mmCIF file with all atom_site columns, C-alpha atoms in Angstrom:
data_model
loop_
_atom_site.group_PDB
_atom_site.id
_atom_site.type_symbol
_atom_site.label_atom_id
_atom_site.label_alt_id
_atom_site.label_comp_id
_atom_site.label_asym_id
_atom_site.label_entity_id
_atom_site.label_seq_id
_atom_site.pdbx_PDB_ins_code
_atom_site.Cartn_x
_atom_site.Cartn_y
_atom_site.Cartn_z
_atom_site.occupancy
_atom_site.B_iso_or_equiv
_atom_site.pdbx_formal_charge
_atom_site.auth_seq_id
_atom_site.auth_comp_id
_atom_site.auth_asym_id
_atom_site.auth_atom_id
_atom_site.pdbx_PDB_model_num
ATOM 1   C CA . SER A 1 1   ? 22.235 49.071 -5.759  1.00 0.00 ? 1   SER A CA 1
ATOM 2   C CA . VAL A 1 2   ? 21.918 49.557 -1.998  1.00 0.00 ? 2   VAL A CA 1
ATOM 3   C CA . TYR A 1 3   ? 18.513 49.857 -0.313  1.00 0.00 ? 3   TYR A CA 1
ATOM 4   C CA . MET A 1 4   ? 17.604 50.923 3.257   1.00 0.00 ? 4   MET A CA 1
ATOM 5   C CA . ILE A 1 5   ? 14.194 50.818 4.873   1.00 0.00 ? 5   ILE A CA 1
ATOM 6   C CA . ASP A 1 6   ? 13.783 53.260 7.783   1.00 0.00 ? 6   ASP A CA 1
ATOM 7   C CA . ALA A 1 7   ? 16.495 54.481 10.148  1.00 0.00 ? 7   ALA A CA 1
ATOM 8   C CA . GLY A 1 8   ? 16.070 56.400 13.413  1.00 0.00 ? 8   GLY A CA 1
ATOM 9   C CA . SER A 1 9   ? 15.660 56.424 17.116  1.00 0.00 ? 9   SER A CA 1
ATOM 10  C CA . THR A 1 10  ? 13.566 58.085 19.781  1.00 0.00 ? 10  THR A CA 1
ATOM 11  C CA . SER A 1 11  ? 16.244 57.491 22.520  1.00 0.00 ? 11  SER A CA 1
ATOM 12  C CA . ILE A 1 12  ? 19.637 57.838 20.720  1.00 0.00 ? 12  ILE A CA 1
ATOM 13  C CA . GLU A 1 13  ? 20.688 61.197 19.380  1.00 0.00 ? 13  GLU A CA 1
ATOM 14  C CA . ASN A 1 14  ? 22.981 61.039 16.321  1.00 0.00 ? 14  ASN A CA 1
ATOM 15  C CA . ALA A 1 15  ? 21.720 57.558 15.439  1.00 0.00 ? 15  ALA A CA 1
ATOM 16  C CA . ALA A 1 16  ? 23.192 57.780 11.963  1.00 0.00 ? 16  ALA A CA 1
ATOM 17  C CA . LYS A 1 17  ? 26.676 58.472 13.349  1.00 0.00 ? 17  LYS A CA 1
ATOM 18  C CA . TYR A 1 18  ? 26.550 55.859 16.194  1.00 0.00 ? 18  TYR A CA 1
ATOM 19  C CA . ARG A 1 19  ? 24.439 53.160 14.620  1.00 0.00 ? 19  ARG A CA 1
ATOM 20  C CA . ILE A 1 20  ? 24.026 53.423 10.783  1.00 0.00 ? 20  ILE A CA 1
ATOM 21  C CA . SER A 1 21  ? 27.211 54.742 9.271   1.00 0.00 ? 21  SER A CA 1
ATOM 22  C CA . GLY A 1 22  ? 29.475 52.314 11.057  1.00 0.00 ? 22  GLY A CA 1
ATOM 23  C CA . ALA A 1 23  ? 27.505 49.308 9.898   1.00 0.00 ? 23  ALA A CA 1
ATOM 24  C CA . VAL A 1 24  ? 27.169 50.658 6.386   1.00 0.00 ? 24  VAL A CA 1
ATOM 25  C CA . ARG A 1 25  ? 30.796 51.601 5.976   1.00 0.00 ? 25  ARG A CA 1
ATOM 26  C CA . TYR A 1 26  ? 31.905 48.282 7.451   1.00 0.00 ? 26  TYR A CA 1
ATOM 27  C CA . LYS A 1 27  ? 30.282 46.677 4.341   1.00 0.00 ? 27  LYS A CA 1
ATOM 28  C CA . GLY A 1 28  ? 32.264 48.999 2.134   1.00 0.00 ? 28  GLY A CA 1
ATOM 29  C CA . ILE A 1 29  ? 29.224 51.108 1.217   1.00 0.00 ? 29  ILE A CA 1
ATOM 30  C CA . SER A 1 30  ? 29.483 54.828 0.625   1.00 0.00 ? 30  SER A CA 1
ATOM 31  C CA . GLN A 1 31  ? 26.192 55.427 -1.155  1.00 0.00 ? 31  GLN A CA 1
ATOM 32  C CA . ILE A 1 32  ? 22.638 54.254 -0.229  1.00 0.00 ? 32  ILE A CA 1
ATOM 33  C CA . ASP A 1 33  ? 20.914 54.404 -3.589  1.00 0.00 ? 33  ASP A CA 1
ATOM 34  C CA . TYR A 1 34  ? 17.413 54.169 -2.300  1.00 0.00 ? 34  TYR A CA 1
ATOM 35  C CA . VAL A 1 35  ? 16.105 55.003 1.187   1.00 0.00 ? 35  VAL A CA 1
ATOM 36  C CA . ILE A 1 36  ? 12.587 54.040 1.869   1.00 0.00 ? 36  ILE A CA 1
ATOM 37  C CA . VAL A 1 37  ? 10.846 55.910 4.812   1.00 0.00 ? 37  VAL A CA 1
ATOM 38  C CA . THR A 1 38  ? 7.719  54.136 5.706   1.00 0.00 ? 38  THR A CA 1
ATOM 39  C CA . HIS A 1 39  ? 6.301  57.082 7.699   1.00 0.00 ? 39  HIS A CA 1
ATOM 40  C CA . PRO A 1 40  ? 7.780  60.058 9.544   1.00 0.00 ? 40  PRO A CA 1
ATOM 41  C CA . ASP A 1 41  ? 7.835  58.871 13.193  1.00 0.00 ? 41  ASP A CA 1
ATOM 42  C CA . LYS A 1 42  ? 11.168 59.893 14.704  1.00 0.00 ? 42  LYS A CA 1
ATOM 43  C CA . ASP A 1 43  ? 12.337 56.284 15.259  1.00 0.00 ? 43  ASP A CA 1
ATOM 44  C CA . HIS A 1 44  ? 11.974 55.628 11.466  1.00 0.00 ? 44  HIS A CA 1
ATOM 45  C CA . ILE A 1 45  ? 13.275 58.929 10.115  1.00 0.00 ? 45  ILE A CA 1
ATOM 46  C CA . SER A 1 46  ? 15.737 60.675 12.373  1.00 0.00 ? 46  SER A CA 1
ATOM 47  C CA . ALA A 1 47  ? 18.887 58.948 11.073  1.00 0.00 ? 47  ALA A CA 1
ATOM 48  C CA . VAL A 1 48  ? 17.850 59.584 7.452   1.00 0.00 ? 48  VAL A CA 1
ATOM 49  C CA . ILE A 1 49  ? 17.545 63.261 8.178   1.00 0.00 ? 49  ILE A CA 1
ATOM 50  C CA . GLU A 1 50  ? 20.907 63.226 9.912   1.00 0.00 ? 50  GLU A CA 1
ATOM 51  C CA . LEU A 1 51  ? 22.499 61.556 6.908   1.00 0.00 ? 51  LEU A CA 1
ATOM 52  C CA . LEU A 1 52  ? 21.047 64.252 4.616   1.00 0.00 ? 52  LEU A CA 1
ATOM 53  C CA . GLU A 1 53  ? 22.273 66.917 7.053   1.00 0.00 ? 53  GLU A CA 1
ATOM 54  C CA . SER A 1 54  ? 25.779 65.597 7.722   1.00 0.00 ? 54  SER A CA 1
ATOM 55  C CA . GLY A 1 55  ? 26.285 62.551 5.542   1.00 0.00 ? 55  GLY A CA 1
ATOM 56  C CA . ASP A 1 56  ? 29.266 64.311 3.857   1.00 0.00 ? 56  ASP A CA 1
ATOM 57  C CA . ASP A 1 57  ? 31.077 64.133 7.262   1.00 0.00 ? 57  ASP A CA 1
ATOM 58  C CA . GLN A 1 58  ? 30.339 60.458 7.462   1.00 0.00 ? 58  GLN A CA 1
ATOM 59  C CA . HIS A 1 59  ? 31.173 59.839 3.758   1.00 0.00 ? 59  HIS A CA 1
ATOM 60  C CA . ILE A 1 60  ? 27.799 58.324 3.000   1.00 0.00 ? 60  ILE A CA 1
ATOM 61  C CA . SER A 1 61  ? 25.510 59.744 0.397   1.00 0.00 ? 61  SER A CA 1
ATOM 62  C CA . ILE A 1 62  ? 21.831 59.155 -0.438  1.00 0.00 ? 62  ILE A CA 1
ATOM 63  C CA . GLY A 1 63  ? 20.768 58.793 -4.067  1.00 0.00 ? 63  GLY A CA 1
ATOM 64  C CA . HIS A 1 64  ? 16.941 58.858 -3.768  1.00 0.00 ? 64  HIS A CA 1
ATOM 65  C CA . ILE A 1 65  ? 14.269 58.888 -1.060  1.00 0.00 ? 65  ILE A CA 1
ATOM 66  C CA . LEU A 1 66  ? 10.973 57.105 -1.367  1.00 0.00 ? 66  LEU A CA 1
ATOM 67  C CA . THR A 1 67  ? 8.264  57.903 1.184   1.00 0.00 ? 67  THR A CA 1
ATOM 68  C CA . PRO A 1 68  ? 4.552  58.466 1.359   1.00 0.00 ? 68  PRO A CA 1
ATOM 69  C CA . SER A 1 69  ? 3.668  62.194 1.501   1.00 0.00 ? 69  SER A CA 1
ATOM 70  C CA . PHE A 1 70  ? 2.801  63.650 4.906   1.00 0.00 ? 70  PHE A CA 1
ATOM 71  C CA . PRO A 1 71  ? 2.694  67.372 4.150   1.00 0.00 ? 71  PRO A CA 1
ATOM 72  C CA . GLU A 1 72  ? 1.520  68.457 7.654   1.00 0.00 ? 72  GLU A CA 1
ATOM 73  C CA . ASN A 1 73  ? 4.092  66.486 9.517   1.00 0.00 ? 73  ASN A CA 1
ATOM 74  C CA . GLU A 1 74  ? 7.173  68.376 10.859  1.00 0.00 ? 74  GLU A CA 1
ATOM 75  C CA . ASN A 1 75  ? 9.654  65.497 10.421  1.00 0.00 ? 75  ASN A CA 1
ATOM 76  C CA . TYR A 1 76  ? 8.419  64.965 6.880   1.00 0.00 ? 76  TYR A CA 1
ATOM 77  C CA . LYS A 1 77  ? 8.856  68.655 6.047   1.00 0.00 ? 77  LYS A CA 1
ATOM 78  C CA . LYS A 1 78  ? 12.331 68.614 7.524   1.00 0.00 ? 78  LYS A CA 1
ATOM 79  C CA . LEU A 1 79  ? 13.237 65.573 5.461   1.00 0.00 ? 79  LEU A CA 1
ATOM 80  C CA . VAL A 1 80  ? 12.097 67.212 2.242   1.00 0.00 ? 80  VAL A CA 1
ATOM 81  C CA . ARG A 1 81  ? 13.921 70.464 3.143   1.00 0.00 ? 81  ARG A CA 1
ATOM 82  C CA . TYR A 1 82  ? 17.246 68.776 3.710   1.00 0.00 ? 82  TYR A CA 1
ATOM 83  C CA . ALA A 1 83  ? 16.815 66.573 0.620   1.00 0.00 ? 83  ALA A CA 1
ATOM 84  C CA . GLU A 1 84  ? 16.140 69.640 -1.560  1.00 0.00 ? 84  GLU A CA 1
ATOM 85  C CA . GLU A 1 85  ? 19.294 71.249 -0.145  1.00 0.00 ? 85  GLU A CA 1
ATOM 86  C CA . LYS A 1 86  ? 21.375 68.204 -1.133  1.00 0.00 ? 86  LYS A CA 1
ATOM 87  C CA . ASP A 1 87  ? 19.600 67.782 -4.448  1.00 0.00 ? 87  ASP A CA 1
ATOM 88  C CA . VAL A 1 88  ? 18.288 64.307 -3.427  1.00 0.00 ? 88  VAL A CA 1
ATOM 89  C CA . PRO A 1 89  ? 15.006 63.559 -5.208  1.00 0.00 ? 89  PRO A CA 1
ATOM 90  C CA . VAL A 1 90  ? 12.006 62.594 -3.024  1.00 0.00 ? 90  VAL A CA 1
ATOM 91  C CA . THR A 1 91  ? 9.314  60.467 -4.571  1.00 0.00 ? 91  THR A CA 1
ATOM 92  C CA . ASP A 1 92  ? 5.773  60.050 -3.128  1.00 0.00 ? 92  ASP A CA 1
ATOM 93  C CA . LEU A 1 93  ? 5.611  56.341 -2.387  1.00 0.00 ? 93  LEU A CA 1
ATOM 94  C CA . CYS A 1 94  ? 2.253  54.738 -2.889  1.00 0.00 ? 94  CYS A CA 1
ATOM 95  C CA . GLU A 1 95  ? 0.386  51.577 -3.821  1.00 0.00 ? 95  GLU A CA 1
ATOM 96  C CA . GLY A 1 96  ? 1.485  50.095 -7.161  1.00 0.00 ? 96  GLY A CA 1
ATOM 97  C CA . MET A 1 97  ? 4.991  51.633 -7.346  1.00 0.00 ? 97  MET A CA 1
ATOM 98  C CA . LYS A 1 98  ? 7.613  49.032 -8.240  1.00 0.00 ? 98  LYS A CA 1
ATOM 99  C CA . ILE A 1 99  ? 11.432 48.843 -8.562  1.00 0.00 ? 99  ILE A CA 1
ATOM 100 C CA . ASN A 1 100 ? 12.909 46.001 -10.662 1.00 0.00 ? 100 ASN A CA 1
ATOM 101 C CA . GLU A 1 101 ? 16.615 45.344 -10.686 1.00 0.00 ? 101 GLU A CA 1
ATOM 102 C CA . GLY A 1 102 ? 17.830 41.973 -11.890 1.00 0.00 ? 102 GLY A CA 1
ATOM 103 C CA . GLU A 1 103 ? 16.089 39.345 -9.760  1.00 0.00 ? 103 GLU A CA 1
ATOM 104 C CA . LEU A 1 104 ? 15.071 41.943 -7.210  1.00 0.00 ? 104 LEU A CA 1
ATOM 105 C CA . GLN A 1 105 ? 11.570 43.296 -7.188  1.00 0.00 ? 105 GLN A CA 1
ATOM 106 C CA . LEU A 1 106 ? 10.258 45.848 -4.663  1.00 0.00 ? 106 LEU A CA 1
ATOM 107 C CA . LEU A 1 107 ? 6.554  46.487 -4.796  1.00 0.00 ? 107 LEU A CA 1
ATOM 108 C CA . CYS A 1 108 ? 4.722  48.997 -2.637  1.00 0.00 ? 108 CYS A CA 1
ATOM 109 C CA . ILE A 1 109 ? 1.313  47.591 -1.708  1.00 0.00 ? 109 ILE A CA 1
ATOM 110 C CA . HIS A 1 110 ? 0.105  50.397 0.694   1.00 0.00 ? 110 HIS A CA 1
ATOM 111 C CA . PRO A 1 111 ? -0.884 53.137 1.128   1.00 0.00 ? 111 PRO A CA 1
ATOM 112 C CA . GLU A 1 112 ? -3.280 54.360 -1.583  1.00 0.00 ? 112 GLU A CA 1
ATOM 113 C CA . LYS A 1 113 ? -2.234 57.542 -3.320  1.00 0.00 ? 113 LYS A CA 1
ATOM 114 C CA . ASN A 1 114 ? -3.741 60.714 -1.875  1.00 0.00 ? 114 ASN A CA 1
ATOM 115 C CA . LYS A 1 115 ? -5.627 58.726 0.735   1.00 0.00 ? 115 LYS A CA 1
ATOM 116 C CA . ARG A 1 116 ? -4.773 59.106 4.415   1.00 0.00 ? 116 ARG A CA 1
ATOM 117 C CA . SER A 1 117 ? -6.264 57.523 7.557   1.00 0.00 ? 117 SER A CA 1
ATOM 118 C CA . GLU A 1 118 ? -6.657 58.828 11.098  1.00 0.00 ? 118 GLU A CA 1
ATOM 119 C CA . SER A 1 119 ? -3.440 57.016 12.257  1.00 0.00 ? 119 SER A CA 1
ATOM 120 C CA . ILE A 1 120 ? -0.071 57.942 10.785  1.00 0.00 ? 120 ILE A CA 1
ATOM 121 C CA . ASN A 1 121 ? 0.934  54.321 11.513  1.00 0.00 ? 121 ASN A CA 1
ATOM 122 C CA . ASP A 1 122 ? -1.708 52.938 9.340   1.00 0.00 ? 122 ASP A CA 1
ATOM 123 C CA . ASP A 1 123 ? -0.442 55.049 6.470   1.00 0.00 ? 123 ASP A CA 1
ATOM 124 C CA . SER A 1 124 ? 2.968  53.278 6.639   1.00 0.00 ? 124 SER A CA 1
ATOM 125 C CA . ALA A 1 125 ? 4.356  52.172 3.337   1.00 0.00 ? 125 ALA A CA 1
ATOM 126 C CA . VAL A 1 126 ? 4.318  48.330 3.051   1.00 0.00 ? 126 VAL A CA 1
ATOM 127 C CA . ILE A 1 127 ? 6.942  46.750 0.830   1.00 0.00 ? 127 ILE A CA 1
ATOM 128 C CA . ASP A 1 128 ? 6.577  43.346 -0.795  1.00 0.00 ? 128 ASP A CA 1
ATOM 129 C CA . LEU A 1 129 ? 10.214 42.170 -1.621  1.00 0.00 ? 129 LEU A CA 1
ATOM 130 C CA . ARG A 1 130 ? 11.000 39.304 -4.049  1.00 0.00 ? 130 ARG A CA 1
ATOM 131 C CA . TYR A 1 131 ? 14.485 38.053 -4.923  1.00 0.00 ? 131 TYR A CA 1
ATOM 132 C CA . GLY A 1 132 ? 14.427 34.813 -6.887  1.00 0.00 ? 132 GLY A CA 1
ATOM 133 C CA . GLU A 1 133 ? 12.364 32.478 -4.769  1.00 0.00 ? 133 GLU A CA 1
ATOM 134 C CA . PHE A 1 134 ? 12.789 34.535 -1.588  1.00 0.00 ? 134 PHE A CA 1
ATOM 135 C CA . CYS A 1 135 ? 9.886  36.777 -0.519  1.00 0.00 ? 135 CYS A CA 1
ATOM 136 C CA . ALA A 1 136 ? 9.563  39.210 2.392   1.00 0.00 ? 136 ALA A CA 1
ATOM 137 C CA . LEU A 1 137 ? 7.067  41.707 3.761   1.00 0.00 ? 137 LEU A CA 1
ATOM 138 C CA . PHE A 1 138 ? 8.101  45.003 5.393   1.00 0.00 ? 138 PHE A CA 1
ATOM 139 C CA . THR A 1 139 ? 5.309  46.658 7.299   1.00 0.00 ? 139 THR A CA 1
ATOM 140 C CA . GLY A 1 140 ? 6.527  49.888 8.973   1.00 0.00 ? 140 GLY A CA 1
ATOM 141 C CA . ASP A 1 141 ? 4.282  50.615 11.948  1.00 0.00 ? 141 ASP A CA 1
ATOM 142 C CA . LEU A 1 142 ? 1.087  49.212 10.383  1.00 0.00 ? 142 LEU A CA 1
ATOM 143 C CA . GLU A 1 143 ? -1.693 48.683 12.914  1.00 0.00 ? 143 GLU A CA 1
ATOM 144 C CA . GLU A 1 144 ? -4.687 46.276 12.571  1.00 0.00 ? 144 GLU A CA 1
ATOM 145 C CA . GLN A 1 145 ? -6.866 48.580 10.418  1.00 0.00 ? 145 GLN A CA 1
ATOM 146 C CA . GLY A 1 146 ? -3.845 49.042 8.015   1.00 0.00 ? 146 GLY A CA 1
ATOM 147 C CA . GLU A 1 147 ? -3.420 45.261 7.986   1.00 0.00 ? 147 GLU A CA 1
ATOM 148 C CA . LYS A 1 148 ? -7.064 44.917 7.015   1.00 0.00 ? 148 LYS A CA 1
ATOM 149 C CA . ASN A 1 149 ? -6.414 47.330 4.113   1.00 0.00 ? 149 ASN A CA 1
ATOM 150 C CA . ILE A 1 150 ? -3.850 45.051 2.502   1.00 0.00 ? 150 ILE A CA 1
ATOM 151 C CA . MET A 1 151 ? -5.798 41.842 3.156   1.00 0.00 ? 151 MET A CA 1
ATOM 152 C CA . PRO A 1 152 ? -7.120 41.672 -0.476  1.00 0.00 ? 152 PRO A CA 1
ATOM 153 C CA . TYR A 1 153 ? -3.567 41.720 -1.829  1.00 0.00 ? 153 TYR A CA 1
ATOM 154 C CA . LEU A 1 154 ? -2.401 39.157 0.654   1.00 0.00 ? 154 LEU A CA 1
ATOM 155 C CA . LYS A 1 155 ? -5.346 36.856 -0.105  1.00 0.00 ? 155 LYS A CA 1
ATOM 156 C CA . SER A 1 156 ? -4.564 37.087 -3.815  1.00 0.00 ? 156 SER A CA 1
ATOM 157 C CA . GLU A 1 157 ? -0.881 36.244 -3.220  1.00 0.00 ? 157 GLU A CA 1
ATOM 158 C CA . ALA A 1 158 ? -1.810 33.400 -0.865  1.00 0.00 ? 158 ALA A CA 1
ATOM 159 C CA . LEU A 1 159 ? -2.963 31.512 -4.004  1.00 0.00 ? 159 LEU A CA 1
ATOM 160 C CA . ARG A 1 160 ? 0.527  31.702 -5.382  1.00 0.00 ? 160 ARG A CA 1
ATOM 161 C CA . LEU A 1 161 ? 2.700  31.650 -2.268  1.00 0.00 ? 161 LEU A CA 1
ATOM 162 C CA . SER A 1 162 ? 2.885  29.153 0.560   1.00 0.00 ? 162 SER A CA 1
ATOM 163 C CA . GLY A 1 163 ? 3.563  32.069 2.870   1.00 0.00 ? 163 GLY A CA 1
ATOM 164 C CA . TYR A 1 164 ? 6.387  34.637 3.086   1.00 0.00 ? 164 TYR A CA 1
ATOM 165 C CA . ASP A 1 165 ? 9.895  33.649 4.037   1.00 0.00 ? 165 ASP A CA 1
ATOM 166 C CA . LEU A 1 166 ? 10.278 36.667 6.185   1.00 0.00 ? 166 LEU A CA 1
ATOM 167 C CA . LEU A 1 167 ? 8.008  39.205 7.936   1.00 0.00 ? 167 LEU A CA 1
ATOM 168 C CA . LYS A 1 168 ? 9.180  42.393 9.576   1.00 0.00 ? 168 LYS A CA 1
ATOM 169 C CA . ILE A 1 169 ? 6.684  42.483 12.426  1.00 0.00 ? 169 ILE A CA 1
ATOM 170 C CA . ALA A 1 170 ? 4.713  45.771 12.386  1.00 0.00 ? 170 ALA A CA 1
ATOM 171 C CA . HIS A 1 171 ? 5.119  48.466 14.999  1.00 0.00 ? 171 HIS A CA 1
ATOM 172 C CA . HIS A 1 172 ? 7.822  46.797 17.051  1.00 0.00 ? 172 HIS A CA 1
ATOM 173 C CA . GLY A 1 173 ? 5.557  43.944 18.171  1.00 0.00 ? 173 GLY A CA 1
ATOM 174 C CA . SER A 1 174 ? 2.871  46.281 19.555  1.00 0.00 ? 174 SER A CA 1
ATOM 175 C CA . ALA A 1 175 ? -0.365 44.643 20.825  1.00 0.00 ? 175 ALA A CA 1
ATOM 176 C CA . GLY A 1 176 ? -2.182 46.926 18.287  1.00 0.00 ? 176 GLY A CA 1
ATOM 177 C CA . SER A 1 177 ? -0.666 45.102 15.300  1.00 0.00 ? 177 SER A CA 1
ATOM 178 C CA . SER A 1 178 ? -0.220 41.539 14.042  1.00 0.00 ? 178 SER A CA 1
ATOM 179 C CA . GLY A 1 179 ? -3.839 40.448 13.945  1.00 0.00 ? 179 GLY A CA 1
ATOM 180 C CA . ILE A 1 180 ? -4.408 36.698 13.768  1.00 0.00 ? 180 ILE A CA 1
ATOM 181 C CA . GLU A 1 181 ? -6.012 36.641 10.276  1.00 0.00 ? 181 GLU A CA 1
ATOM 182 C CA . PHE A 1 182 ? -3.123 38.884 8.997   1.00 0.00 ? 182 PHE A CA 1
ATOM 183 C CA . LEU A 1 183 ? -0.463 36.472 10.403  1.00 0.00 ? 183 LEU A CA 1
ATOM 184 C CA . LYS A 1 184 ? -2.221 33.463 8.993   1.00 0.00 ? 184 LYS A CA 1
ATOM 185 C CA . LEU A 1 185 ? -2.219 34.969 5.514   1.00 0.00 ? 185 LEU A CA 1
ATOM 186 C CA . VAL A 1 186 ? 1.401  36.058 5.676   1.00 0.00 ? 186 VAL A CA 1
ATOM 187 C CA . SER A 1 187 ? 2.467  32.700 7.305   1.00 0.00 ? 187 SER A CA 1
ATOM 188 C CA . PRO A 1 188 ? 6.090  33.687 7.680   1.00 0.00 ? 188 PRO A CA 1
ATOM 189 C CA . ASP A 1 189 ? 8.872  31.154 8.200   1.00 0.00 ? 189 ASP A CA 1
ATOM 190 C CA . VAL A 1 190 ? 10.815 33.867 10.084  1.00 0.00 ? 190 VAL A CA 1
ATOM 191 C CA . SER A 1 191 ? 9.647  37.015 11.720  1.00 0.00 ? 191 SER A CA 1
ATOM 192 C CA . ILE A 1 192 ? 11.912 39.917 12.943  1.00 0.00 ? 192 ILE A CA 1
ATOM 193 C CA . ILE A 1 193 ? 10.961 42.425 15.600  1.00 0.00 ? 193 ILE A CA 1
ATOM 194 C CA . SER A 1 194 ? 12.753 45.708 15.927  1.00 0.00 ? 194 SER A CA 1
ATOM 195 C CA . ALA A 1 195 ? 12.731 46.771 19.600  1.00 0.00 ? 195 ALA A CA 1
ATOM 196 C CA . GLY A 1 196 ? 15.532 47.749 21.952  1.00 0.00 ? 196 GLY A CA 1
ATOM 197 C CA . VAL A 1 197 ? 16.011 45.727 25.124  1.00 0.00 ? 197 VAL A CA 1
ATOM 198 C CA . GLY A 1 198 ? 14.195 47.257 28.059  1.00 0.00 ? 198 GLY A CA 1
ATOM 199 C CA . ASN A 1 199 ? 12.567 49.912 25.908  1.00 0.00 ? 199 ASN A CA 1
ATOM 200 C CA . VAL A 1 200 ? 10.096 52.328 27.577  1.00 0.00 ? 200 VAL A CA 1
ATOM 201 C CA . TYR A 1 201 ? 7.161  51.182 25.365  1.00 0.00 ? 201 TYR A CA 1
ATOM 202 C CA . GLY A 1 202 ? 7.417  47.558 26.598  1.00 0.00 ? 202 GLY A CA 1
ATOM 203 C CA . HIS A 1 203 ? 7.783  46.274 23.062  1.00 0.00 ? 203 HIS A CA 1
ATOM 204 C CA . PRO A 1 204 ? 7.274  43.629 22.073  1.00 0.00 ? 204 PRO A CA 1
ATOM 205 C CA . HIS A 1 205 ? 3.977  43.110 23.805  1.00 0.00 ? 205 HIS A CA 1
ATOM 206 C CA . GLN A 1 206 ? 3.009  39.544 24.838  1.00 0.00 ? 206 GLN A CA 1
#
């Protein structure tokens, strides 16, 4: 199966056409079986909406969407509307949900079901990925309060792991994320920051 976590842009229109579809089709992929949308900010969701709207033109289909529910958010409502039109099921992603496929395990460790915080970023889905001995943590736009919410899970895993192999740094390297205690617990060998060169937000912050 093919999995994708988040896809979008605040600065590039038609990001699916100009960024996603070429990379996906280069790998010979015509269907993304599971799209995980961590939260509905435009830079995480716009290309997913575009694929639902015009994916037939780009010869890429989506099998299933997993995302926390944000019923008051316009981007979320648009995502659900297009998904319904294309008969793509949307599942409310929340803590405890798991996908197992061979050696692959995807476990959602945040957010709690039917519980929302003041910050949409702190309600980002956080995914713990295991593949054989490899382990990675994907954090959406989680901020420091959200990081504190998953500390109990990370502390329990620290007993078993000597740190994660890979961390997707939260919120594009913003100063409001990546607290010291959180980083010490995750203790990644490699960290990845998603941020465009010269972006208007100044990400990543020092």
